[in-house]
Short mmCIF file of C-alpha atoms and ligand atoms in Angstrom, two decimals:
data_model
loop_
_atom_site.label_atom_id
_atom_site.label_comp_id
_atom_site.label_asym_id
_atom_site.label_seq_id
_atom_site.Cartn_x
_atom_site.Cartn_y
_atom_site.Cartn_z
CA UNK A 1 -12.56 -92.83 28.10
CA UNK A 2 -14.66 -90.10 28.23
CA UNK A 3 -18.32 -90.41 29.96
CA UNK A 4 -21.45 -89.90 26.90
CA UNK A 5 -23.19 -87.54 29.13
CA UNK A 6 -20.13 -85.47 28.35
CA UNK A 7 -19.76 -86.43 25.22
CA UNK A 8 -23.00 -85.70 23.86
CA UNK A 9 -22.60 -82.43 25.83
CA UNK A 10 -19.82 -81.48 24.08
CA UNK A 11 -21.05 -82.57 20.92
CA UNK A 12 -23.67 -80.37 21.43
CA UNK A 13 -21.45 -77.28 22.20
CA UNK A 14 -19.38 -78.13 19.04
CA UNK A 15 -22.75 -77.41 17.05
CA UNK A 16 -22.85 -74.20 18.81
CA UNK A 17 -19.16 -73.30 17.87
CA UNK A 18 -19.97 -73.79 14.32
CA UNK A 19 -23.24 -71.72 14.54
CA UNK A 20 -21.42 -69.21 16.26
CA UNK A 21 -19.11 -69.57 13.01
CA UNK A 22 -22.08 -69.36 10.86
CA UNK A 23 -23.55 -66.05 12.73
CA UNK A 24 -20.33 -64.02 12.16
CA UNK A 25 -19.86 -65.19 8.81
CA UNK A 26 -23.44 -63.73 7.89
CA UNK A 27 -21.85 -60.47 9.58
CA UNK A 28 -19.13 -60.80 8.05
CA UNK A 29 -20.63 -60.93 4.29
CA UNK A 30 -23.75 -57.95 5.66
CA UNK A 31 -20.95 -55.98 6.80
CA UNK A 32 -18.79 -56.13 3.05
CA UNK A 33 -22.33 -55.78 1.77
CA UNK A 34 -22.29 -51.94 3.07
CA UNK A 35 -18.54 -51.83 2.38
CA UNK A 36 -16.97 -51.75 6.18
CA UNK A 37 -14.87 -53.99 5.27
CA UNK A 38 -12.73 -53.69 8.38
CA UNK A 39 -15.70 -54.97 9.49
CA UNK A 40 -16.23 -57.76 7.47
CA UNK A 41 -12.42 -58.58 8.19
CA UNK A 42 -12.88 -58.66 12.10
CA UNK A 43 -16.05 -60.96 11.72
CA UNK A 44 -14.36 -63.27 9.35
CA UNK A 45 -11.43 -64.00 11.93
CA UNK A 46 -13.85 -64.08 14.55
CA UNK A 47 -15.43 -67.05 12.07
CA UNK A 48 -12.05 -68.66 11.82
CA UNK A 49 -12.00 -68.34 15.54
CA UNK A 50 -14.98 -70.13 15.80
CA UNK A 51 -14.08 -73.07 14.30
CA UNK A 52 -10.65 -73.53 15.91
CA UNK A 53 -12.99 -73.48 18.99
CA UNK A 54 -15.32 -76.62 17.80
CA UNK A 55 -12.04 -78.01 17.31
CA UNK A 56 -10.36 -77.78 20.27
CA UNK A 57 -13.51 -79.14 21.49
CA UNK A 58 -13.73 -82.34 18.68
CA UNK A 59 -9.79 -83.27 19.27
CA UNK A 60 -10.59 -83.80 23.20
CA UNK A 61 -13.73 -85.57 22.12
CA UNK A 62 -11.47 -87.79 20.07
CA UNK A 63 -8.53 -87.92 21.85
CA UNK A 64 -10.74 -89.59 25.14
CA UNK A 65 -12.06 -92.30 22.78
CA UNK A 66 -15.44 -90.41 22.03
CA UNK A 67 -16.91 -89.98 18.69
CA UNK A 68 -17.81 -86.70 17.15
CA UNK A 69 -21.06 -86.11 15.67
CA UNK A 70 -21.39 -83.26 13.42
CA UNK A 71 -25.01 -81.95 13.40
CA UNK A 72 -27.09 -79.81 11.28
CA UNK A 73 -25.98 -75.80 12.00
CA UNK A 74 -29.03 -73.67 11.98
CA UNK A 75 -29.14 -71.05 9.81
CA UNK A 76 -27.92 -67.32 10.62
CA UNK A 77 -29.80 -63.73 10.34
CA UNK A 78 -29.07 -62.27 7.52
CA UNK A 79 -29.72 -58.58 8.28
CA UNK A 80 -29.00 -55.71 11.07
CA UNK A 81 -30.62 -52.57 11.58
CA UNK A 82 -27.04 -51.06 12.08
CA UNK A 83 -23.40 -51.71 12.48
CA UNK A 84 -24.06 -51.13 16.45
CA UNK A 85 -27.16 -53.83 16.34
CA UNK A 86 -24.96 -56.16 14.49
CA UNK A 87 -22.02 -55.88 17.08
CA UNK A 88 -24.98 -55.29 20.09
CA UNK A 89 -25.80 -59.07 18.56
CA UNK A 90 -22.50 -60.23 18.72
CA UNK A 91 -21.77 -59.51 22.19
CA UNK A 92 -25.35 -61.00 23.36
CA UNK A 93 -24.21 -64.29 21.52
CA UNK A 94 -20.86 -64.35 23.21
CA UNK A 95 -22.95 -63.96 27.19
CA UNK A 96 -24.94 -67.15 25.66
CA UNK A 97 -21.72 -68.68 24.45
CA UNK A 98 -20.45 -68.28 27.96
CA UNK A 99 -23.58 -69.30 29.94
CA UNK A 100 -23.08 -72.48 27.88
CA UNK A 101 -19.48 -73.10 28.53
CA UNK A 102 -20.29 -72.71 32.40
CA UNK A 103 -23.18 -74.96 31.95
CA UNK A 104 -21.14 -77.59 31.02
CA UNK A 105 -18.35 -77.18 33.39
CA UNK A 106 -21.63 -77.37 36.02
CA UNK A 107 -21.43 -81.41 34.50
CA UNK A 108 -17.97 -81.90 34.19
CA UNK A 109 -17.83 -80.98 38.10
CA UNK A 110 -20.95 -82.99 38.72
CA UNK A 111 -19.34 -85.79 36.76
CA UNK A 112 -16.04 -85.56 38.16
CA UNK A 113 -14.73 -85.22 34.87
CA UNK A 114 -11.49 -83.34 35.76
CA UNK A 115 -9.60 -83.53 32.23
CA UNK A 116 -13.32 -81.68 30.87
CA UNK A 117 -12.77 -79.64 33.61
CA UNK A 118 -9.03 -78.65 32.20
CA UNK A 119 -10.14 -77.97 28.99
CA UNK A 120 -13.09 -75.67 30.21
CA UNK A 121 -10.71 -73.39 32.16
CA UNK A 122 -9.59 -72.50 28.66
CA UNK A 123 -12.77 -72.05 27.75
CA UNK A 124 -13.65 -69.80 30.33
CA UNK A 125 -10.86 -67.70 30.09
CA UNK A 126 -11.46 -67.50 26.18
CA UNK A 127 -15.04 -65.96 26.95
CA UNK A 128 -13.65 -63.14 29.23
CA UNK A 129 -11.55 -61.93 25.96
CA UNK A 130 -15.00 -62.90 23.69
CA UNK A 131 -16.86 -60.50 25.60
CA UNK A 132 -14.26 -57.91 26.67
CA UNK A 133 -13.51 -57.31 22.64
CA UNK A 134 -17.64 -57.54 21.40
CA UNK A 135 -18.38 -55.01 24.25
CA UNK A 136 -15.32 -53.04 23.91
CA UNK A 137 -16.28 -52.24 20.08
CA UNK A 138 -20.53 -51.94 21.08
CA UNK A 139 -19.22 -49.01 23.27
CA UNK A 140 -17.04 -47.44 20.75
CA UNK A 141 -20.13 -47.73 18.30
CA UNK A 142 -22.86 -46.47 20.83
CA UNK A 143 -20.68 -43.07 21.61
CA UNK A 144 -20.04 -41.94 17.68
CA UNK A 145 -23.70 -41.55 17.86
CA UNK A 146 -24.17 -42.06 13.76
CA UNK A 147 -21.28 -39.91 12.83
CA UNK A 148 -20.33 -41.15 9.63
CA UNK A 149 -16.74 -40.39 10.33
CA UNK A 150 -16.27 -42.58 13.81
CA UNK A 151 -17.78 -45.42 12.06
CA UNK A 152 -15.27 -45.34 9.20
CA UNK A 153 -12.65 -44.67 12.13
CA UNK A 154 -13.56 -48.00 13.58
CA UNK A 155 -14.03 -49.64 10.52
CA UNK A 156 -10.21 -48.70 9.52
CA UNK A 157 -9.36 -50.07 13.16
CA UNK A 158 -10.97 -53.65 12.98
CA UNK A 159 -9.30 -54.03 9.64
CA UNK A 160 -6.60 -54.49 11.11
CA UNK A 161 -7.42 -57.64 13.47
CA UNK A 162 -4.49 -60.15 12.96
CA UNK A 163 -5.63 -64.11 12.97
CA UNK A 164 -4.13 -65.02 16.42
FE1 FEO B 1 -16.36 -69.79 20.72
FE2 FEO B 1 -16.97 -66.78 20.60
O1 FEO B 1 -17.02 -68.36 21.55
#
């Protein structure tokens, strides 16, 4: 049975899965909007991502006994100054996702919840990649230095993200 501190943490953290869903759908729709739609296509399997996230998180939830609670998701930005703010944005959201996931693994070690604790190695693991690949693209944007030509580079090269 799982303990409701935990619970309701983890309820909380599915919210912020889905949000996290929500912010790289908006990216995802901005980025077709100024037709990189490589772009667009990375940010909508990051979405799909996303989700298989909050449910990883909503089966162990379930699977202890707990009871998910699906809450409001606030709503996304809508606009970026540039494809390198967008991304820049990205990659700051996935060092809060990450503060978050060590947060709670803070509480399932103060809890001695050691099946949480399981679960949150994945976790953990999963946010080295989430940064590596947001940073790894922020850095390819910042050196074109608004050549028209490197962005449509990259843009070819994110199309062609396969779902996982
Ligand atoms: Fe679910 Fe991108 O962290």
């Amino acid at each position: 049975m799982i303990n409701k501190k935990i619970e309701d943490a983890i309820n909380d953290q599915i919210n912020a899965e889905l949000h996290s869903a929500y912010i790289y759908l908006s990216m995802a729709s901005w980025f077709d909007s100024m037709n990189l739609k490589g772009m667009s296509h990375w940010m909508n399997i990051q979405a799909k991502e996303e989700v298989e996230h909050a449910m990883k998180f909503a089966d162990f939830v379930m699977e202890r006994g707990g009871r998910v609670l699906y809450k409001a998701v606030a709503a996304p930005e809508t606009e970026w100054a540039s494809p390198l703010e967008a991304f820049r944005g990205a990659y700051e959201h996935e060092k809060y996702v990450t503060r978050r996931i060590n947060d709670l693994m803070d509480l399932a070690v103060a809890e001695k919840d050691y099946a949480s604790q399981v679960l949150l190695h994945w976790f953990i693991s999963e946010q080295v990649e989430e940064e590596a690949n947001a940073s790894e693209i922020v850095g390819k944007l910042e050196m074109m230095a608004d050549g028209k030509h490197g962005l449509l580079m990259i843009d070819r090269e994110l199309g062609g993200r396969e779902d996982d």
